[in-house]
XYZ file of C-alpha atoms in Angstrom:
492
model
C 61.924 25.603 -41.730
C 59.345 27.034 -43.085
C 55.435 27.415 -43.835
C 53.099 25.647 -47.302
C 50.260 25.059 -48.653
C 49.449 21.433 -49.527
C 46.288 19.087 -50.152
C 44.640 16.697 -48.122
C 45.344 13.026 -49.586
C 41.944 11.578 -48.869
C 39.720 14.937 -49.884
C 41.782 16.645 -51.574
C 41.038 20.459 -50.165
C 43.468 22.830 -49.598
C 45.505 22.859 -46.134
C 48.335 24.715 -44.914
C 51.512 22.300 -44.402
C 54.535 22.706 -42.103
C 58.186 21.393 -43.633
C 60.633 21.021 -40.683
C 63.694 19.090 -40.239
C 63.683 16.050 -37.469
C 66.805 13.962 -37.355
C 68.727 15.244 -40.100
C 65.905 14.487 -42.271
C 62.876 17.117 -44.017
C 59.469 16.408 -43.335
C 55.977 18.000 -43.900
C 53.096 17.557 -41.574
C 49.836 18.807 -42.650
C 45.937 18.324 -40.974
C 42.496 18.198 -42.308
C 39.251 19.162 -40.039
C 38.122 16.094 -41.936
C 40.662 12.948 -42.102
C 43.150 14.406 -39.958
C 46.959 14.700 -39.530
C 49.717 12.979 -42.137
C 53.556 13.039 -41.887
C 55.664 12.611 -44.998
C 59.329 12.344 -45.827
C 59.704 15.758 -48.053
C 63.768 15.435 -48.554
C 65.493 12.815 -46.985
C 68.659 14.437 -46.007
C 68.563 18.499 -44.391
C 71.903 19.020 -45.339
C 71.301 18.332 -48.885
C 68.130 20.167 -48.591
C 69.788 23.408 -47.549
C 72.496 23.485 -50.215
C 69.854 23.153 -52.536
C 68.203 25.697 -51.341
C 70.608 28.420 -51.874
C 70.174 28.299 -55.108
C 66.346 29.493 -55.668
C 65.712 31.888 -58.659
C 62.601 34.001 -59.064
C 60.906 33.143 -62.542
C 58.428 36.255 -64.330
C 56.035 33.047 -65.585
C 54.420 33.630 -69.062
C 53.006 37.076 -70.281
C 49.850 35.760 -71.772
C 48.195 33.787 -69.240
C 45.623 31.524 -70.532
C 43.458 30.874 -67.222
C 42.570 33.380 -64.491
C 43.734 32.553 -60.683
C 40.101 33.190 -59.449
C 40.033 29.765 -57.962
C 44.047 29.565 -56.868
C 46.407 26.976 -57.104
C 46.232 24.091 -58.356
C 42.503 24.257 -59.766
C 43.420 27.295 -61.539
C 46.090 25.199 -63.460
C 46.008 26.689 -67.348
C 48.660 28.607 -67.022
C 47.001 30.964 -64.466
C 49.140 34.346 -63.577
C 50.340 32.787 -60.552
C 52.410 30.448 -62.194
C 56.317 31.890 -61.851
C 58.166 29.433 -64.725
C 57.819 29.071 -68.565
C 57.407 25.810 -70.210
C 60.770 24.401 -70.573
C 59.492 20.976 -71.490
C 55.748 20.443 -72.798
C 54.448 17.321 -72.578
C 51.781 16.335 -74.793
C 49.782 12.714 -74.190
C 48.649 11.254 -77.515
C 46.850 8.424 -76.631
C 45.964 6.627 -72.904
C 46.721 3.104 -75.013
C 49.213 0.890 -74.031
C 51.236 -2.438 -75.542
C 51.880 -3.080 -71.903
C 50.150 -2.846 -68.204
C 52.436 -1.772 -65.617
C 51.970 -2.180 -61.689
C 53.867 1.180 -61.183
C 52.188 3.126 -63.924
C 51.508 6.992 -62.624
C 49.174 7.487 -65.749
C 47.581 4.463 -64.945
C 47.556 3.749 -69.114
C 44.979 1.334 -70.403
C 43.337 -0.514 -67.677
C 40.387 2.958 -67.138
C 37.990 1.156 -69.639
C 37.984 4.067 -72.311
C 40.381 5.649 -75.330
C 41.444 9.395 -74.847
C 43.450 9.803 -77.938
C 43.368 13.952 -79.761
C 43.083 13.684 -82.911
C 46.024 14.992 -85.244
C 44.974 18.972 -85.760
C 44.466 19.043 -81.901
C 47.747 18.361 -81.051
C 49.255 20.443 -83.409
C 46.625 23.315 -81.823
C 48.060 22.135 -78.713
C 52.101 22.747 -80.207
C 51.123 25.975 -81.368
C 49.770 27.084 -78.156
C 53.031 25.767 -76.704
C 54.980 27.857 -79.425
C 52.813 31.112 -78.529
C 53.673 31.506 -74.652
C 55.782 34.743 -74.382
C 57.819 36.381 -73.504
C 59.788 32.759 -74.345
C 58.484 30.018 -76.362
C 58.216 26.522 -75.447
C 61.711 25.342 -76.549
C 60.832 21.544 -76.015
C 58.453 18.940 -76.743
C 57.880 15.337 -75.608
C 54.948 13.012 -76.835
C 54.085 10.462 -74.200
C 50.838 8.593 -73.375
C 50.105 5.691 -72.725
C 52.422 4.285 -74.850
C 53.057 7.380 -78.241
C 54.718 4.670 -80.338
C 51.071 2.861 -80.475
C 50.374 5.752 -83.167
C 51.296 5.196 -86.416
C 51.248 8.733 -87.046
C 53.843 9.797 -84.236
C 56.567 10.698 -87.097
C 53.842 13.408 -88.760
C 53.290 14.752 -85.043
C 56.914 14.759 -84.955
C 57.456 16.777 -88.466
C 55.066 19.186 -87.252
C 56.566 20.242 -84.239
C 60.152 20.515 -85.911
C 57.809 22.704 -88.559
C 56.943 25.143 -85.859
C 60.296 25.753 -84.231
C 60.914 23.378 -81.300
C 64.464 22.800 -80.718
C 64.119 19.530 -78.718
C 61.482 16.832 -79.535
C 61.108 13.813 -77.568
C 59.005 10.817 -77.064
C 58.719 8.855 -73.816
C 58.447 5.254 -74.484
C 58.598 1.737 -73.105
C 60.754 0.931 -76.734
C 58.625 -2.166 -77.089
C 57.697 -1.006 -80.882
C 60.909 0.001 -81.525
C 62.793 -2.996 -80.334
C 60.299 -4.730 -82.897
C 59.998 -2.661 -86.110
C 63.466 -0.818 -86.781
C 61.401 0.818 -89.856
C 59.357 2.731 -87.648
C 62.577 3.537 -85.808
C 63.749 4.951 -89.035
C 60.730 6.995 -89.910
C 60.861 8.623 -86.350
C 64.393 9.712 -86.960
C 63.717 11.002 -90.300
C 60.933 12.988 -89.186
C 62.959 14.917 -87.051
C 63.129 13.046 -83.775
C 65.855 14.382 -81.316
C 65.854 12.330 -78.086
C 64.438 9.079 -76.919
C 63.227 8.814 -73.077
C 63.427 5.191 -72.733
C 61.851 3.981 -69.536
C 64.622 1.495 -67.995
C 64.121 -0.240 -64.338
C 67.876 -1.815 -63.884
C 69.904 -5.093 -65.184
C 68.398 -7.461 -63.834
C 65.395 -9.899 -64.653
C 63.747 -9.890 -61.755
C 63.295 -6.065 -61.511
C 61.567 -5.843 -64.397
C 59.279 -8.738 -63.612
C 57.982 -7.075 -60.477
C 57.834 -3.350 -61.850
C 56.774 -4.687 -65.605
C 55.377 -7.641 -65.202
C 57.717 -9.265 -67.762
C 61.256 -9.303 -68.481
C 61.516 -6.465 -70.420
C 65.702 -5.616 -70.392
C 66.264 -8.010 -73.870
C 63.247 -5.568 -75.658
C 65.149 -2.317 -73.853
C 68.089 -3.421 -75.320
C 66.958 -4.658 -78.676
C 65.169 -1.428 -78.607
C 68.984 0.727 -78.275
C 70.421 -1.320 -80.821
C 67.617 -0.511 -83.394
C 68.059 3.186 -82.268
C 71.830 2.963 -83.261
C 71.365 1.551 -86.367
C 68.387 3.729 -87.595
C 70.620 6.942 -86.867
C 68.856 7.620 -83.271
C 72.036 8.614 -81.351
C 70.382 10.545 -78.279
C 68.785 7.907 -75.741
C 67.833 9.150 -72.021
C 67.491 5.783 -69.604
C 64.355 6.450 -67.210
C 64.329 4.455 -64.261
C 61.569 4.817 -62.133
C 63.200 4.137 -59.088
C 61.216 2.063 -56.018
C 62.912 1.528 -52.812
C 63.566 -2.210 -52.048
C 63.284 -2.896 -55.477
C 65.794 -1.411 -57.713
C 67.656 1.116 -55.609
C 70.414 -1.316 -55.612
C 71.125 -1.018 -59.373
C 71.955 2.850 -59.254
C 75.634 1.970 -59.944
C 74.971 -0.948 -62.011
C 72.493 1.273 -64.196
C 75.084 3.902 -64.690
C 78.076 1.062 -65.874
C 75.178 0.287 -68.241
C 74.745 3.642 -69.918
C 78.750 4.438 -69.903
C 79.010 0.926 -72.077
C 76.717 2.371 -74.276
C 77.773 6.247 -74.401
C 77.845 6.043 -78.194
C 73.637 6.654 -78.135
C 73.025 6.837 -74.239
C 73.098 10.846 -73.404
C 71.876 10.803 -70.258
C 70.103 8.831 -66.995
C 66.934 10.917 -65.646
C 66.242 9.213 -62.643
C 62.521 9.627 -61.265
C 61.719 8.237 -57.971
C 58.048 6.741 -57.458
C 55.310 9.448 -56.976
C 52.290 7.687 -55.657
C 49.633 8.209 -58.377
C 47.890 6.430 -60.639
C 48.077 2.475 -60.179
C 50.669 2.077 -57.505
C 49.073 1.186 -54.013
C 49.463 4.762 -51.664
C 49.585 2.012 -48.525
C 53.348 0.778 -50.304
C 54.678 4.496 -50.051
C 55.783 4.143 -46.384
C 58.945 1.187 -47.155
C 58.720 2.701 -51.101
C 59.069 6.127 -50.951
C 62.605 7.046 -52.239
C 63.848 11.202 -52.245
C 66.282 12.706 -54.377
C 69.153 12.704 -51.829
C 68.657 8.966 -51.313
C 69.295 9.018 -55.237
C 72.317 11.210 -54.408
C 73.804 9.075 -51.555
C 73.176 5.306 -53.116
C 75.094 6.482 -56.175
C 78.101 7.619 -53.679
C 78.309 4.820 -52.421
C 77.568 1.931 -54.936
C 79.951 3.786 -56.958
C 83.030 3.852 -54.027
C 82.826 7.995 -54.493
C 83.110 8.098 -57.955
C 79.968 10.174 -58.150
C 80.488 12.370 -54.841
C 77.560 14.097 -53.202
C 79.486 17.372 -54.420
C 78.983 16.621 -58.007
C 75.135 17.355 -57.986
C 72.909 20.551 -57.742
C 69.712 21.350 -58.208
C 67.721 22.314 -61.436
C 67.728 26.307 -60.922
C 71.645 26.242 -60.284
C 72.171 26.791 -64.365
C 70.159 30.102 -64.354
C 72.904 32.371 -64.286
C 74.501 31.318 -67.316
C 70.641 31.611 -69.591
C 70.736 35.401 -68.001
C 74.273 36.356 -68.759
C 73.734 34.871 -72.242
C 70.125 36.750 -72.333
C 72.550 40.367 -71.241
C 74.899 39.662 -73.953
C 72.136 38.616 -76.808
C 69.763 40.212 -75.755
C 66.893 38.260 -76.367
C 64.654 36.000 -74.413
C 65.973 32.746 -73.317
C 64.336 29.431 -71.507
C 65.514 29.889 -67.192
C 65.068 27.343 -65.343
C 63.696 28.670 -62.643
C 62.190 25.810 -61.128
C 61.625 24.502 -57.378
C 65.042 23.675 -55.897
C 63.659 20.658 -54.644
C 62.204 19.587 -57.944
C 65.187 18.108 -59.050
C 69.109 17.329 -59.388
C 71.843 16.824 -61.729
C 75.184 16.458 -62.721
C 77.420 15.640 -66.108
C 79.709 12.915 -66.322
C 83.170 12.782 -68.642
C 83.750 8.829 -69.046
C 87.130 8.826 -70.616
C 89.040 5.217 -70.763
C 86.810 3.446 -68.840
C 87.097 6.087 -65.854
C 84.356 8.508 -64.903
C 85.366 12.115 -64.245
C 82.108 14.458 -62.805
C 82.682 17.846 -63.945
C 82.806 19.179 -59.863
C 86.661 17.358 -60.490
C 87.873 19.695 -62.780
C 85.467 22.710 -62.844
C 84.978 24.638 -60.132
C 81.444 24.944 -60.692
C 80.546 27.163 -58.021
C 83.055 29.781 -59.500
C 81.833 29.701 -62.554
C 78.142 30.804 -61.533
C 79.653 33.648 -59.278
C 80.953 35.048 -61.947
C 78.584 34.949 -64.389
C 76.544 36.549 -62.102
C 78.697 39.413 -60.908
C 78.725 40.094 -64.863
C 75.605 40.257 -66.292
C 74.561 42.785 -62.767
C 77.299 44.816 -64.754
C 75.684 44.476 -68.071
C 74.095 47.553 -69.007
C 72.765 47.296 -72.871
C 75.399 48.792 -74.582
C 77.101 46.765 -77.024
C 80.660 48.619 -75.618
C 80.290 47.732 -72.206
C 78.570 44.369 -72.678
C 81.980 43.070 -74.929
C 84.338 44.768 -72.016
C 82.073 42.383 -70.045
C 82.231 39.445 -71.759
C 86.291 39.922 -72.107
C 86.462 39.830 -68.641
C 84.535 36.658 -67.942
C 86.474 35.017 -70.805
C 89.768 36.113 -69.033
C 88.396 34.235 -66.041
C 87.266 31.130 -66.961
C 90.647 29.346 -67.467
C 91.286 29.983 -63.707
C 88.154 27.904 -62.857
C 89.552 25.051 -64.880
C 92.084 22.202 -62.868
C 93.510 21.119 -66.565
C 95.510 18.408 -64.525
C 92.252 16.709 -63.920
C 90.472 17.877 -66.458
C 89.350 14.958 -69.837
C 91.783 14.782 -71.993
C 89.827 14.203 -75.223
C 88.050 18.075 -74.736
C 89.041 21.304 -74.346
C 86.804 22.334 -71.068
C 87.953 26.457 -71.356
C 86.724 26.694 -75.052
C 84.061 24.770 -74.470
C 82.669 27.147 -71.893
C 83.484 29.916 -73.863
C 81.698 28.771 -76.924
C 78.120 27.789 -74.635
C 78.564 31.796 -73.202
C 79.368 32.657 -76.441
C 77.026 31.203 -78.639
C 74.173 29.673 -75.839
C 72.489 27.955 -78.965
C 71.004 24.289 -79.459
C 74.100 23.210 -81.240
C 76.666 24.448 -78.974
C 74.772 22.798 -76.487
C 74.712 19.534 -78.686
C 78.457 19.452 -78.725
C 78.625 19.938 -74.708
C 76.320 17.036 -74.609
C 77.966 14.574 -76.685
C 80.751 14.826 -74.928
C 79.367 13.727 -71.372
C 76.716 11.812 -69.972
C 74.279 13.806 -68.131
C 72.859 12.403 -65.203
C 69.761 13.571 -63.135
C 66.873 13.557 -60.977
C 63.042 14.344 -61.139
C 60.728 13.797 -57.968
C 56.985 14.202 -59.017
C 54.874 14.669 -56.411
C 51.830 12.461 -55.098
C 49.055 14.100 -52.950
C 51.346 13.073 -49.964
C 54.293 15.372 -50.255
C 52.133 17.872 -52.704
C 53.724 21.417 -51.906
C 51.474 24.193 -53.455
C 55.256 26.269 -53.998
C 56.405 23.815 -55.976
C 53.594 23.786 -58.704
C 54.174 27.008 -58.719
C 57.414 27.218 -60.060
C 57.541 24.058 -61.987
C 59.145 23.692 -65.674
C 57.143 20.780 -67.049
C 53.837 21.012 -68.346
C 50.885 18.995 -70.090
C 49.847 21.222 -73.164
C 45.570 19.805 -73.214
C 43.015 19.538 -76.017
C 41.262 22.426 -74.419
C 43.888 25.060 -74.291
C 45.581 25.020 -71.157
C 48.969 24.152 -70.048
C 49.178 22.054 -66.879
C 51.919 21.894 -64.556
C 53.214 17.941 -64.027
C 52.649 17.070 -61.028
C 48.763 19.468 -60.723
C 47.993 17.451 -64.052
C 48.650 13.620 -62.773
C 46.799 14.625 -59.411
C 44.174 17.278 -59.997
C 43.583 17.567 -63.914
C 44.078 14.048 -65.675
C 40.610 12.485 -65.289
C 39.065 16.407 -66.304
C 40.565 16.628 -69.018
C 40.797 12.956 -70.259
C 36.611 12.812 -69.620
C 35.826 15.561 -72.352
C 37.668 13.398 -74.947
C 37.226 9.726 -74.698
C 35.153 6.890 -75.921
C 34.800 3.152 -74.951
C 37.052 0.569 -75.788
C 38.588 -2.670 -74.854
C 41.090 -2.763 -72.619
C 42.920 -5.556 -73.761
C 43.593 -3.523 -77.333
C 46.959 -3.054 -77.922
């Protein structure tokens, strides 16, 4: 298919990498001089792979580059010029502590014998410089760790970044300190918490023992119902999905979140990346791809969730520029890898689930958008004769037969083109249940094109802004050495 660059698992030096389909499946192959030649799954279905592919958008990257490329990707990771996406979603760790030890753990939290834990005024330096990227600000924020909730000054991080503009704050946590202290539930919320990435394995016991070590579903529930009563009505499930052990609860995890749809927004499914604790020799009967995500759902759910219903991340960038044309003014695109990640939105509407592919013709929609805004020309004349035209359109793209009853789809649309702003968006999401994919990648399937364009990034104590997947293979132990001290690992 075509050419990469990737890294050698053992030494880590740059190779060049091959992705080419064999049996209806996508594979890289890659050699070092040194340890020589490794195979990998890259997508597991070509089909799925080349539909995805259609939809690649070019990104501009950030303005003000913090790093120089001298030393090219990914050891130039800061954000060097190279890099073709804004930050969509920073992530900032506030502490490598954990209240529990986890076999599957990609940060590998707690057990490295020290405490890397910035200090309050370096993570708001690090929000700021998050906040300063241009020509578009970070929108987004989400404290993770280790464990963030092991802070008891999380809700003052929290007040700060709603201080300096982001639209979207989120923590990433295993709830066990919520499920325990609904006061510090409440004091998150009132400090201007948005959304709640819950990690969440499956329904059953036995999951959790082997990818927890415990039984941990009674704290993840305890830990929703504390979120509902302390006003925290946004919760995002996170399984971390490992083949042969919970890729039979895809369905199952899904009935779970549409029982729930009063706080549960969305399902962000994340298959295993081998990093951190997990054993690399596992990731041959482990390693689980996106369209394996795509095709279990299918199928545990009898077609209620159809293969059709997904697309990948950068599909949505036509509406940001058309809204960017009519506003003119800067606005997040997500112009990530198309193999980075999937998604879909879900209508549950008495007890049945409707994907928006049933009543929208998605496709459509994106066409046009897209033949508009190339006819967008500045002027605030043409631009309305513009936007009257797409308006006249939309109700053509909508099957009202099929369509939820309980929402009017064609104003709906109209008001996200209309208005593009957080709480239009708000509305759009409280109204479905979003559900998608992320597939970080391990020094195994690490494609050099994919850093490149990627969305979610570590803001660090020392100023730079890390690509995911460069940070958790290249930069974690670099930048966690210049700020740690001993400790006992047992702390909680």
């Amino acid at each position: 298919m075509h050419s990469t660059k990737s890294v050698c698992p053992e030494c880590k030096k740059i190779i060049e990498a091959s992705i080419f389909e064999n049996n209806g499946r996508v594979l890289m192959e890659k050699e070092c001089p040194e340890h020589g030649k490794f195979e990998e799954v890259y997508w597991s279905d070509a089909n799925l792979y080349r539909k995805f592919q259609k939809y690649r958008h070019e990104g501009n990257g950030v303005s003000n580059s913090l790093t120089s490329d001298d030393e090219g990707c990914p050891l130039s990771c800061g954000l060097c010029p190279s890099h073709k996406t804004t930050t969509l979603l920073g992530n900032i760790d506030v502490t490598n502590r954990c209240n529990l030890n986890c076999p599957i753990c990609f940060a590998n939290a707690k057990t490295r014998g020290f405490i890397y834990e910035p200090g309050f005024q370096q993570i708001e330096d690090m929000l700021k410089t998050l906040r300063e990227e241009k020509p578009t600000p970070c929108p987004a924020i989400q404290f993770s760790g280790g464990e963030p909730t092991v802070r008891d000054d999380l809700p003052a991080m929290i007040q700060k970044a709603k201080e300096l503009g982001f639209v979207q704050i989120q923590i990433a946590t295993n709830g066990v300190r919520i499920a325990k202290d609904i006061e510090y539930a409440r004091k998150l919320k009132n400090a201007g918490l948005h959304t709640i990435y819950l990690s969440f394995d499956g329904v059953k016991e036995e999951t959790y023992q082997k990818i927890r070590n415990f039984n941990a579903l009674p704290v993840k529930e305890k830990a929703i119902d504390n979120c509902r009563e302390a006003g925290l009505h946004s919760i995002v499930l996170v399984p971390t999905l490992v083949k042969g052990e919970n890729d039979d609860q895809l369905a199952d995890i899904l009935q779970f979140a549409t029982d729930k749809l009063d706080v549960v927004k969305g399902i962000n499914f994340q298959p295993v990346a081998f990093t951190g604790r997990i054993d690399r020799q596992s990731r041959e009967k482990q390693r689980f791809t996106i369209p394996d995500l795509i095709k279990g759902l299918a199928d545990q759910t009898s077609g209620k969730v159809p293969e059709s219903a997904w697309y990948p991340i950068p599909f949505v960038v036509p509406i940001s520029r058309f809204i960017e044309g009519i506003q003119g003014k800067h606005l997040p695109e997500f112009t990530v890898h198309p193999h980075c990640g999937a998604a879909t939105y879900l209508f549950v509407e008495e007890g049945r689930i409707i994907p928006i592919t049933d009543f929208l013709d998605v496709e459509g929609f994106i066409e046009l958008l897209e033949d508009a805004t190339q006819d967008l020309n500045g002027t605030k004349a043409r631009n309305l004769i513009n936007f009257a035209r797409v308006v006249r359109e939309i109700p053509k793209l909508v099957d009202q037969e099929k369509a939820p009853k309980s929402i009017n789809v064609t104003k709906m649309l109209i008001n996200i083109i209309k208005e593009g702003g957080r709480e239009v968006t708000s509305q759009f999401h409280r109204k479905t249940l979003f559900v998608g994919a992320m597939h970080f990648q391990d020094l195994y399937n690490f494609d050099l094109e994919r850093v490149c364009r990627c969305g979610i990034h570590y803001a660090t104590p020392d100023g730079r802004i890390i690509p995911f997947c460069s940070y958790n293979t290249f930069h974690r132990d670099e930048v966690e050495g210049q700020f740690l001290k001993p400790y006992d690992i047992n702390k909680k």
